[in-house]
mmCIF file of C-alpha atoms and ligand atoms in Angstrom:
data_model
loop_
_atom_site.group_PDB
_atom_site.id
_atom_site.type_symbol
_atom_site.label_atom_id
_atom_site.label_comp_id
_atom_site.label_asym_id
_atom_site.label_seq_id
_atom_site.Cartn_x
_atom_site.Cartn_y
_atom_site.Cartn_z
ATOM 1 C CA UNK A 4 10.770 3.426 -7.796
ATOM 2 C CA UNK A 5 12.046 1.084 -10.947
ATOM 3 C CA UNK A 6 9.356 -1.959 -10.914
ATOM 4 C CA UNK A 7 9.592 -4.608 -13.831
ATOM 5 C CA UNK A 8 6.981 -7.037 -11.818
ATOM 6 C CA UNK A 9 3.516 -6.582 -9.874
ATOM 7 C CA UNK A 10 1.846 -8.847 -7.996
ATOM 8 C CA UNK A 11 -2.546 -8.144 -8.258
ATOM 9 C CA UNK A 12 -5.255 -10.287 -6.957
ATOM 10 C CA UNK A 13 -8.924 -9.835 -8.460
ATOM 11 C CA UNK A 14 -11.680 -8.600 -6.144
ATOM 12 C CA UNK A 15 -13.280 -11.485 -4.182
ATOM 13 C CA UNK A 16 -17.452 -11.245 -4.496
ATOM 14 C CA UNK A 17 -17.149 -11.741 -0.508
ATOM 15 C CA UNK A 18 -15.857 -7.688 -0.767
ATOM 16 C CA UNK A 19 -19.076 -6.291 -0.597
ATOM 17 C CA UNK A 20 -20.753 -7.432 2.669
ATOM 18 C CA UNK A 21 -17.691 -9.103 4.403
ATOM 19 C CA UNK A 22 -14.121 -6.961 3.946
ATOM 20 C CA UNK A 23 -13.113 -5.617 6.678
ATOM 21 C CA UNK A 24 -14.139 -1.593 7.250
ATOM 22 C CA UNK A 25 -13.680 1.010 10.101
ATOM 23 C CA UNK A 26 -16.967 2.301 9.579
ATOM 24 C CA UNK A 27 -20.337 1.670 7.404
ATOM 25 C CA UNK A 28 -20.497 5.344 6.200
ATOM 26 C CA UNK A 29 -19.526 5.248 2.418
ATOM 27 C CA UNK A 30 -22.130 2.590 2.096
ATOM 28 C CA UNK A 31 -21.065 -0.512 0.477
ATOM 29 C CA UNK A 32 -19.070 -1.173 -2.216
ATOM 30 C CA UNK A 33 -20.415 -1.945 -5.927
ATOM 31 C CA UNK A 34 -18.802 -5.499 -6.944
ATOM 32 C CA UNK A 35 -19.545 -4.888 -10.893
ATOM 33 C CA UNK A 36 -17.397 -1.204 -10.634
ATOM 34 C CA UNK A 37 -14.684 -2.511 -7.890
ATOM 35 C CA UNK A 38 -13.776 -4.914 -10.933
ATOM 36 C CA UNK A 39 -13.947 -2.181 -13.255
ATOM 37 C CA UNK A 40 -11.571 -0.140 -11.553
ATOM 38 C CA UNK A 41 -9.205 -2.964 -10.472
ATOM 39 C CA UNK A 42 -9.202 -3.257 -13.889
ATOM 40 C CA UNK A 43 -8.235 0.146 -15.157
ATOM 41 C CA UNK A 44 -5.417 -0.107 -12.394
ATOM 42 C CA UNK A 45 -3.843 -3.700 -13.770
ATOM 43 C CA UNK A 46 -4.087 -2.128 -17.401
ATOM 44 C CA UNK A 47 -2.472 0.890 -16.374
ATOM 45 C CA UNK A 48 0.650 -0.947 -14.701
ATOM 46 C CA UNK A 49 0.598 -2.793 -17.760
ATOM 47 C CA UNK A 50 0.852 0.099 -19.799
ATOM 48 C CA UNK A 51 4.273 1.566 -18.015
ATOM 49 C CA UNK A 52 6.099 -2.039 -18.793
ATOM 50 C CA UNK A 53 5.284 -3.981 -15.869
ATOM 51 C CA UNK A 54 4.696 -7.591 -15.930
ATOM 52 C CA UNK A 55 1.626 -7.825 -14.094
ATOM 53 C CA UNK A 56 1.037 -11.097 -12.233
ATOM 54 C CA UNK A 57 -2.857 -11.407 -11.464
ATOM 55 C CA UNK A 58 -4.235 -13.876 -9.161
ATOM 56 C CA UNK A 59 -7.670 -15.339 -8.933
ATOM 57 C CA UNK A 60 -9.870 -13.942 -6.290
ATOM 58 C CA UNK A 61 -10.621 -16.389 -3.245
ATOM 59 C CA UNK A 62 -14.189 -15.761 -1.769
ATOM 60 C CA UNK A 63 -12.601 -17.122 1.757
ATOM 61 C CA UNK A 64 -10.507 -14.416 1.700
ATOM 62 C CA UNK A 65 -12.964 -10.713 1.018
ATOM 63 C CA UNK A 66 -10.131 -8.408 1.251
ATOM 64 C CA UNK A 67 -7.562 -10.491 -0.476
ATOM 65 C CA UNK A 68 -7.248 -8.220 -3.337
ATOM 66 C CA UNK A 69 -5.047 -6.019 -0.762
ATOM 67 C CA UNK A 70 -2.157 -7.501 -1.582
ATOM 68 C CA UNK A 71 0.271 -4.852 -0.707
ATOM 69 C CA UNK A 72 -0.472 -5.908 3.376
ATOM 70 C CA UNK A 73 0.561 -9.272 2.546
ATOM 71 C CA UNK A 74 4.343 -8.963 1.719
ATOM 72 C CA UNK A 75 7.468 -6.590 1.702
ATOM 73 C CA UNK A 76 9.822 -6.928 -1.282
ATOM 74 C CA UNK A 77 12.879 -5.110 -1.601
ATOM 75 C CA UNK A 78 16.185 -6.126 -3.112
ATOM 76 C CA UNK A 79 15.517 -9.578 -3.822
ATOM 77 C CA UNK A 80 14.239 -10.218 -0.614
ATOM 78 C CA UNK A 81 10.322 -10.824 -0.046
ATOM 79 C CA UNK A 82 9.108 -10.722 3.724
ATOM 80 C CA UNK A 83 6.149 -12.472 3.853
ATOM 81 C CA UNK A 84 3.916 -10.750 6.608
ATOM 82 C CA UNK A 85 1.887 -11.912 9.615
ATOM 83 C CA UNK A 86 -0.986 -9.816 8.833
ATOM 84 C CA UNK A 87 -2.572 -8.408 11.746
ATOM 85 C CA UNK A 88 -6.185 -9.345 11.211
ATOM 86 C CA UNK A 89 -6.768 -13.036 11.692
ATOM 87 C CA UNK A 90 -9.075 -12.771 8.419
ATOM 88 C CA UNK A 91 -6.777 -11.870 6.361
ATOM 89 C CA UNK A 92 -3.914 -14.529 7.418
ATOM 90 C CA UNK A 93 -4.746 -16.711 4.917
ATOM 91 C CA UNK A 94 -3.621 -14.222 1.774
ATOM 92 C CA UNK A 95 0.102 -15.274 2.074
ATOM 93 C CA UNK A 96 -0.307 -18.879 0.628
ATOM 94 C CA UNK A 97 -0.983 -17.748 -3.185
ATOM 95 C CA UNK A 98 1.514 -14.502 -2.860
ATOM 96 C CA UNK A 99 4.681 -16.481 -1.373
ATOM 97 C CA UNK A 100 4.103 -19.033 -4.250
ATOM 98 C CA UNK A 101 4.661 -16.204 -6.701
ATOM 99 C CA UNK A 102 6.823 -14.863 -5.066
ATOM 100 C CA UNK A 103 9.395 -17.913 -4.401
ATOM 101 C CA UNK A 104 8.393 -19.794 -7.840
ATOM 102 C CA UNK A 105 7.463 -16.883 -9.755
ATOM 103 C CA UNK A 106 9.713 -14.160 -9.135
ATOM 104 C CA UNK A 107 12.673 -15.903 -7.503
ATOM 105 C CA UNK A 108 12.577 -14.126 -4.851
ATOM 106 C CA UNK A 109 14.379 -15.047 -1.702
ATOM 107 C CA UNK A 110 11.334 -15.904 1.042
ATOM 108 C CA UNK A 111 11.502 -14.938 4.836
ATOM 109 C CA UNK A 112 8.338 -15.858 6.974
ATOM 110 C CA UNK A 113 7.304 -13.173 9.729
ATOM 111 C CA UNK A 114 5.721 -16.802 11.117
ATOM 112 C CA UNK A 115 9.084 -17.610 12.504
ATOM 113 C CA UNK A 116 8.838 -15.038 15.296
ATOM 114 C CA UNK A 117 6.150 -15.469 17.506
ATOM 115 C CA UNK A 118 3.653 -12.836 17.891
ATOM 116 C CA UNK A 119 4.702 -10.422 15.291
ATOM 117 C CA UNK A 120 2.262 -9.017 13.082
ATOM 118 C CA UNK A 121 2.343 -6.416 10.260
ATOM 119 C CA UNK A 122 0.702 -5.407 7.273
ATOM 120 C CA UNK A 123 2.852 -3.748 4.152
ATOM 121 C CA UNK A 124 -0.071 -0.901 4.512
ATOM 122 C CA UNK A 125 2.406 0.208 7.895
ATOM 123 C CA UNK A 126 5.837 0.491 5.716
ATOM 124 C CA UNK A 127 6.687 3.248 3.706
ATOM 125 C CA UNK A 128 9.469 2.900 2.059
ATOM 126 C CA UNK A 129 10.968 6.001 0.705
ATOM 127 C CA UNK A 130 14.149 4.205 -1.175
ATOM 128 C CA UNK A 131 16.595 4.931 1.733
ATOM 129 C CA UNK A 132 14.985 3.739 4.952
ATOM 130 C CA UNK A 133 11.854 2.587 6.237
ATOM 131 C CA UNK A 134 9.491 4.081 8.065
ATOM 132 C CA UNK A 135 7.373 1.560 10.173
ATOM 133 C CA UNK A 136 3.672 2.404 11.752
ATOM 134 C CA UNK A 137 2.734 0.835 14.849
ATOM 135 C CA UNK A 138 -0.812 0.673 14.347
ATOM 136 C CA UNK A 139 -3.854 -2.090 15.675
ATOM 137 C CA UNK A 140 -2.309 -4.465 13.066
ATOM 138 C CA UNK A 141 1.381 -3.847 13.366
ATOM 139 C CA UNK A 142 3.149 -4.732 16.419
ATOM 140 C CA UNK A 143 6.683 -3.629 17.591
ATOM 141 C CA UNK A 144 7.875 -7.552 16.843
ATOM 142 C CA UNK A 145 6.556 -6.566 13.328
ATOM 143 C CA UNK A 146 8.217 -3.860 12.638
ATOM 144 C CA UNK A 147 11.753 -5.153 14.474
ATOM 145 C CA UNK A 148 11.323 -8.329 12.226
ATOM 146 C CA UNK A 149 11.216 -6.161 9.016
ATOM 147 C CA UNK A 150 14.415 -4.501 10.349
ATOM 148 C CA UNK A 151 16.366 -7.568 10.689
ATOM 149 C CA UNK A 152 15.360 -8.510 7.665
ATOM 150 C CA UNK A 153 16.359 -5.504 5.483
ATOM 151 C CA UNK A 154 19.532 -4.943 7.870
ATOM 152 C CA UNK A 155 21.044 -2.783 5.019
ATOM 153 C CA UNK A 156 18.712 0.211 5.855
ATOM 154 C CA UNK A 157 17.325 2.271 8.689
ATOM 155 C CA UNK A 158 13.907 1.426 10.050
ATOM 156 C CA UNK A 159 11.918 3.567 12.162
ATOM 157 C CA UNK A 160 8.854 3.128 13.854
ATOM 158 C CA UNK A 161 5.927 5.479 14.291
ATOM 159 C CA UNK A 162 3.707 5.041 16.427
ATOM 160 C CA UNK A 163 0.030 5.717 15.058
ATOM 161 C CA UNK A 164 -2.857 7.369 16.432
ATOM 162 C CA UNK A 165 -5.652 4.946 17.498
ATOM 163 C CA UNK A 166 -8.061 5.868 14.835
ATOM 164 C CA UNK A 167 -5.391 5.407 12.326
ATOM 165 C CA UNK A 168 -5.581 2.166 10.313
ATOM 166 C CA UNK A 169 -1.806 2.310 8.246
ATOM 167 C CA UNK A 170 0.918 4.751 8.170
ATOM 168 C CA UNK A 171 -0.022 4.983 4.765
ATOM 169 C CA UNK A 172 -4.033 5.566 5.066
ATOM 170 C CA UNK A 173 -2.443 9.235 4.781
ATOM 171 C CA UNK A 174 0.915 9.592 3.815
ATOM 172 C CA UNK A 175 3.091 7.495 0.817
ATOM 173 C CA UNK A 176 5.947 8.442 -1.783
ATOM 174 C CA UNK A 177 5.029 11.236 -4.475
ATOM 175 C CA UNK A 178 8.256 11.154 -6.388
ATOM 176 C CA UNK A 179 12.155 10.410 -5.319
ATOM 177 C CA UNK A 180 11.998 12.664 -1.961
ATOM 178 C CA UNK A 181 8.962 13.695 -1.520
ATOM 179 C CA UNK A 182 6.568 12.765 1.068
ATOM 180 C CA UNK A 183 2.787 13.278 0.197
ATOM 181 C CA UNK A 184 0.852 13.772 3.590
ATOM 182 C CA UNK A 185 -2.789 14.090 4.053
ATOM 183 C CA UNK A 186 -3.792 17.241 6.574
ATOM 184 C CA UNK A 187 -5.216 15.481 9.822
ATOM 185 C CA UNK A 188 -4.366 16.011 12.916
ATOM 186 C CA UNK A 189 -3.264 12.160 13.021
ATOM 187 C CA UNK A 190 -1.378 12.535 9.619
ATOM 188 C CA UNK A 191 0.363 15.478 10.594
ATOM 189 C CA UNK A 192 1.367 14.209 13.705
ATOM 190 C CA UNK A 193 3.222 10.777 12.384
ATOM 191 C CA UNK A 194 4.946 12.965 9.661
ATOM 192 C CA UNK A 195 6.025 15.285 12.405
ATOM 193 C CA UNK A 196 7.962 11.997 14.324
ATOM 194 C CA UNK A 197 8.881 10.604 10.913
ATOM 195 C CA UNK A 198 11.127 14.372 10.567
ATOM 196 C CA UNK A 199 12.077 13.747 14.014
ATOM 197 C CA UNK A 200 13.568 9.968 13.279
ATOM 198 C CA UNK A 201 14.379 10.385 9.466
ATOM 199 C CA UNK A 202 18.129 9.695 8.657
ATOM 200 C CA UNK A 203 17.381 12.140 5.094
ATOM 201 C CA UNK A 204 16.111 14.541 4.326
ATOM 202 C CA UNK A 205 12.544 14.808 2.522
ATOM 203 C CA UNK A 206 10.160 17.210 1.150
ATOM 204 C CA UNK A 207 6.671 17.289 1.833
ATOM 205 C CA UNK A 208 3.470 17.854 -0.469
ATOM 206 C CA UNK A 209 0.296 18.135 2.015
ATOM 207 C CA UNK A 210 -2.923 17.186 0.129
ATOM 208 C CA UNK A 211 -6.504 18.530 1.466
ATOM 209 C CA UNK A 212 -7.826 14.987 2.155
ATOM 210 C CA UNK A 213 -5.336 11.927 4.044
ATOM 211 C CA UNK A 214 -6.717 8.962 1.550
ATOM 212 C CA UNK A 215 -5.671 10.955 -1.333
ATOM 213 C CA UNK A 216 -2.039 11.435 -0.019
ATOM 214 C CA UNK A 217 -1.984 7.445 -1.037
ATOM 215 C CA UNK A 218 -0.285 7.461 -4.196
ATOM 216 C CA UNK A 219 1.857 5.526 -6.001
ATOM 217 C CA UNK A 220 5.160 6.637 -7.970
ATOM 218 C CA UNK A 221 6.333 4.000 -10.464
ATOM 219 C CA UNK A 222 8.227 3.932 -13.546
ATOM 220 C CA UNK A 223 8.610 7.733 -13.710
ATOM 221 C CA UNK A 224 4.673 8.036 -13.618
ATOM 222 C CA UNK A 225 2.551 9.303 -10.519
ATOM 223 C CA UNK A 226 -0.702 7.879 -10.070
ATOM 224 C CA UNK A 227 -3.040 9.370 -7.909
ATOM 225 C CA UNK A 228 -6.546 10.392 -7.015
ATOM 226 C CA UNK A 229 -9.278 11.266 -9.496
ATOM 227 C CA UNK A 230 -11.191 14.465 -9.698
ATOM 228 C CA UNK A 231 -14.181 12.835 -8.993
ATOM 229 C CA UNK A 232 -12.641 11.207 -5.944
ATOM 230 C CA UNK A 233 -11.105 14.066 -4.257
ATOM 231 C CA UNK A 234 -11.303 17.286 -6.669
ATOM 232 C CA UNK A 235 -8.740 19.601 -4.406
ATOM 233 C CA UNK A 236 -6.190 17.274 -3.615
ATOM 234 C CA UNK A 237 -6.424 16.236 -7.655
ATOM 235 C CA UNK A 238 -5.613 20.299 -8.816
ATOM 236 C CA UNK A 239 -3.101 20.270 -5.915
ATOM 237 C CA UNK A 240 -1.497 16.615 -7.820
ATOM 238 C CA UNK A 241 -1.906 18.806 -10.888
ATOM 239 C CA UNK A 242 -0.226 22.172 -9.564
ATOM 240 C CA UNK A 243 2.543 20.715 -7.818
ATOM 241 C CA UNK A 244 3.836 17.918 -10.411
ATOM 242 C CA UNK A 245 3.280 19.947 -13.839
ATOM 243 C CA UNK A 246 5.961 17.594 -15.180
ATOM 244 C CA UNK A 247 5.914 13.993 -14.020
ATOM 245 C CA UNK A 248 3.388 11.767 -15.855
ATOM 246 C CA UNK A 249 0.608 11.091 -13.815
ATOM 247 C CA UNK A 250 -2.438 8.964 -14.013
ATOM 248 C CA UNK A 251 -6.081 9.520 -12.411
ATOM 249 C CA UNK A 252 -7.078 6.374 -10.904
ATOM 250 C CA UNK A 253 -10.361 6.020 -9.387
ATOM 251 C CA UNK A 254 -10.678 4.148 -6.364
ATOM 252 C CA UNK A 255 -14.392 4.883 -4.600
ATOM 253 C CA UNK A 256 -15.338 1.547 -4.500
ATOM 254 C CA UNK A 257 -11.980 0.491 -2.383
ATOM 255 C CA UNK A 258 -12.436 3.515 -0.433
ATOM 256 C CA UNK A 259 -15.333 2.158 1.377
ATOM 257 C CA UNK A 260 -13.814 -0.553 2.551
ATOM 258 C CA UNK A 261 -10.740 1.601 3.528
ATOM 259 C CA UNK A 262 -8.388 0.508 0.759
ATOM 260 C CA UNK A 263 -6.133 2.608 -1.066
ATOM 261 C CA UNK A 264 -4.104 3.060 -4.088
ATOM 262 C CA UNK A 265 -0.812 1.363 -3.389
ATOM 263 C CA UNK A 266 -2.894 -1.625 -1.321
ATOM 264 C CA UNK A 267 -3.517 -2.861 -4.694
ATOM 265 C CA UNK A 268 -0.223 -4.011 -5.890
ATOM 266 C CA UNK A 269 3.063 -5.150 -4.514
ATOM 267 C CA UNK A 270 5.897 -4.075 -7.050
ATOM 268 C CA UNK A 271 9.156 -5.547 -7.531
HETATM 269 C C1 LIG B 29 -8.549 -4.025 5.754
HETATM 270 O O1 LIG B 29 -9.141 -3.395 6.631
HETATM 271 O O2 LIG B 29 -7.641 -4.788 6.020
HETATM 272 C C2 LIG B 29 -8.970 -3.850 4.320
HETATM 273 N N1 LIG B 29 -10.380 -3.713 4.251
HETATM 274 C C3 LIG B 29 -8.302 -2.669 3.699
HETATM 275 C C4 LIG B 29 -6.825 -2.852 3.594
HETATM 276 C C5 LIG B 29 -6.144 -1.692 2.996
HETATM 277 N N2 LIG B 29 -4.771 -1.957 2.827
HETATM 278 C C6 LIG B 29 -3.843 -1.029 2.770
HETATM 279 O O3 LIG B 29 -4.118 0.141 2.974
HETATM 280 N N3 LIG B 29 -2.586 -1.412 2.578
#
């Protein structure tokens, strides 16, 4: 949960009508505060020492500031994903470039295997093992790609509910150990076979609303939901980690488009 790098990509003008979304119900997102609160999130992983690496937007591309579904980096090791929407296939070009020049890190392409698809939105990755959802863009070959590639640690895969677009739509890390899980039906039943498969053990925090149990531990700091966002699950943030650093980050105008906090970055 150490990150000295982050990959970011600004928020294409395309977002607004075009970016993929499960449902029209949040309305559509504002392009003028999306930037403002990509913003506030690159400035805030600037502020806990990382070396933020931001990337150009690409109108092609309306979701492309997702990066997070794009690539898996662990160890020096950076999978670069099939993504499982064919719109969003195009996002690895500028992210393996950064990744191989950049970074120096060592590239594997999901390409090489036929058929396999997966989006980093489906791996949680709790520092010991991985936990894989199956989901409509994350394919058995997917996951059993990712597991050859980081041999050194257990991968499991969960299978997903259909309504459910990532594993981690409702659940991600809170803090070494500790699983935050949103209270659905859906996101109580993958944490129930992630128990069943795990090879640790884990606590759990379980937040009144799933998108808020997206949150991102880094560099000793918890960022999470705002009060505005999600008020309960905020106090609950509040209550339950009285001593970890933690940032509010604001995330509506994602939301609406069914992004979340950690889609944002990929940290290395
Ligand atoms: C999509 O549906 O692909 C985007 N609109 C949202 C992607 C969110 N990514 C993530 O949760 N890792």
């Amino acid at each position: 949960f150490q990150a000295k790098f982050a990959i970011v990509r600004r928020v294409a003008s395309t977002l607004v009508e075009q970016a993929l979304r499960s449902d029209e119900s949040g309305g559509k997102p504002d392009l003028a505060l999306a930037r403002e609160q990509q913003k506030k999130y690159i400035d805030n992983l600037r502020d806990l020492g990382i070396d933020v690496h931001e990337f150009d937007s690409d109108d092609r591309l309306p979701d492309c500031c997702f990066v997070e579904d794009v690539a898996v980096c662990h160890d020096g090791i950076a999978l670069i994903n099939r993504p499982g929407h064919p719109t969003r296939q195009g996002e690895v070009d500028v992210v393996r470039r950064v990744l191989s020049f950049d970074l120096g890190q060592k590239v594997v392409e999901m390409s090489e295997q036929e058929g396999a698809t997966l989006d980093g939105g489906d791996v949680l990755f709790t520092g010991k093992e991985f936990f894989v959802g199956l989901s409509q863009r994350t394919n058995m070959k997917g996951a059993m790609f990712l597991a050859d590639t980081f041999e050194n640690y257990p991968v499991s895969p969960i299978k997903l509910s259909d309504g459910s677009l990532h594993l981690k739509s409702f659940m991600s890390m809170a803090s070494p150990g500790v699983i935050a899980v949103g209270s659905s039906k859906d996101a109580q039943k993958a944490l129930k076979e992630i128990e069943s498969k795990a090879s640790f053990k884990y606590s759990k925090v379980t937040l009144p609303d799933d998108v808020a149990a997206n949150c991102v531990y880094v560099n000793r700091t918890l960022i999470h939901c705002s009060h505005e966002d999600f008020p309960e699950s905020a106090k609950k943030f509040e209550a339950l980690f009285p001593h970890t650093h933690r940032i509010e980050m604001p995330n509506s105008e994602f939301r609406k488009v069914d992004g979340a906090l950690t889609c944002r970055s990929i940290l290395i």
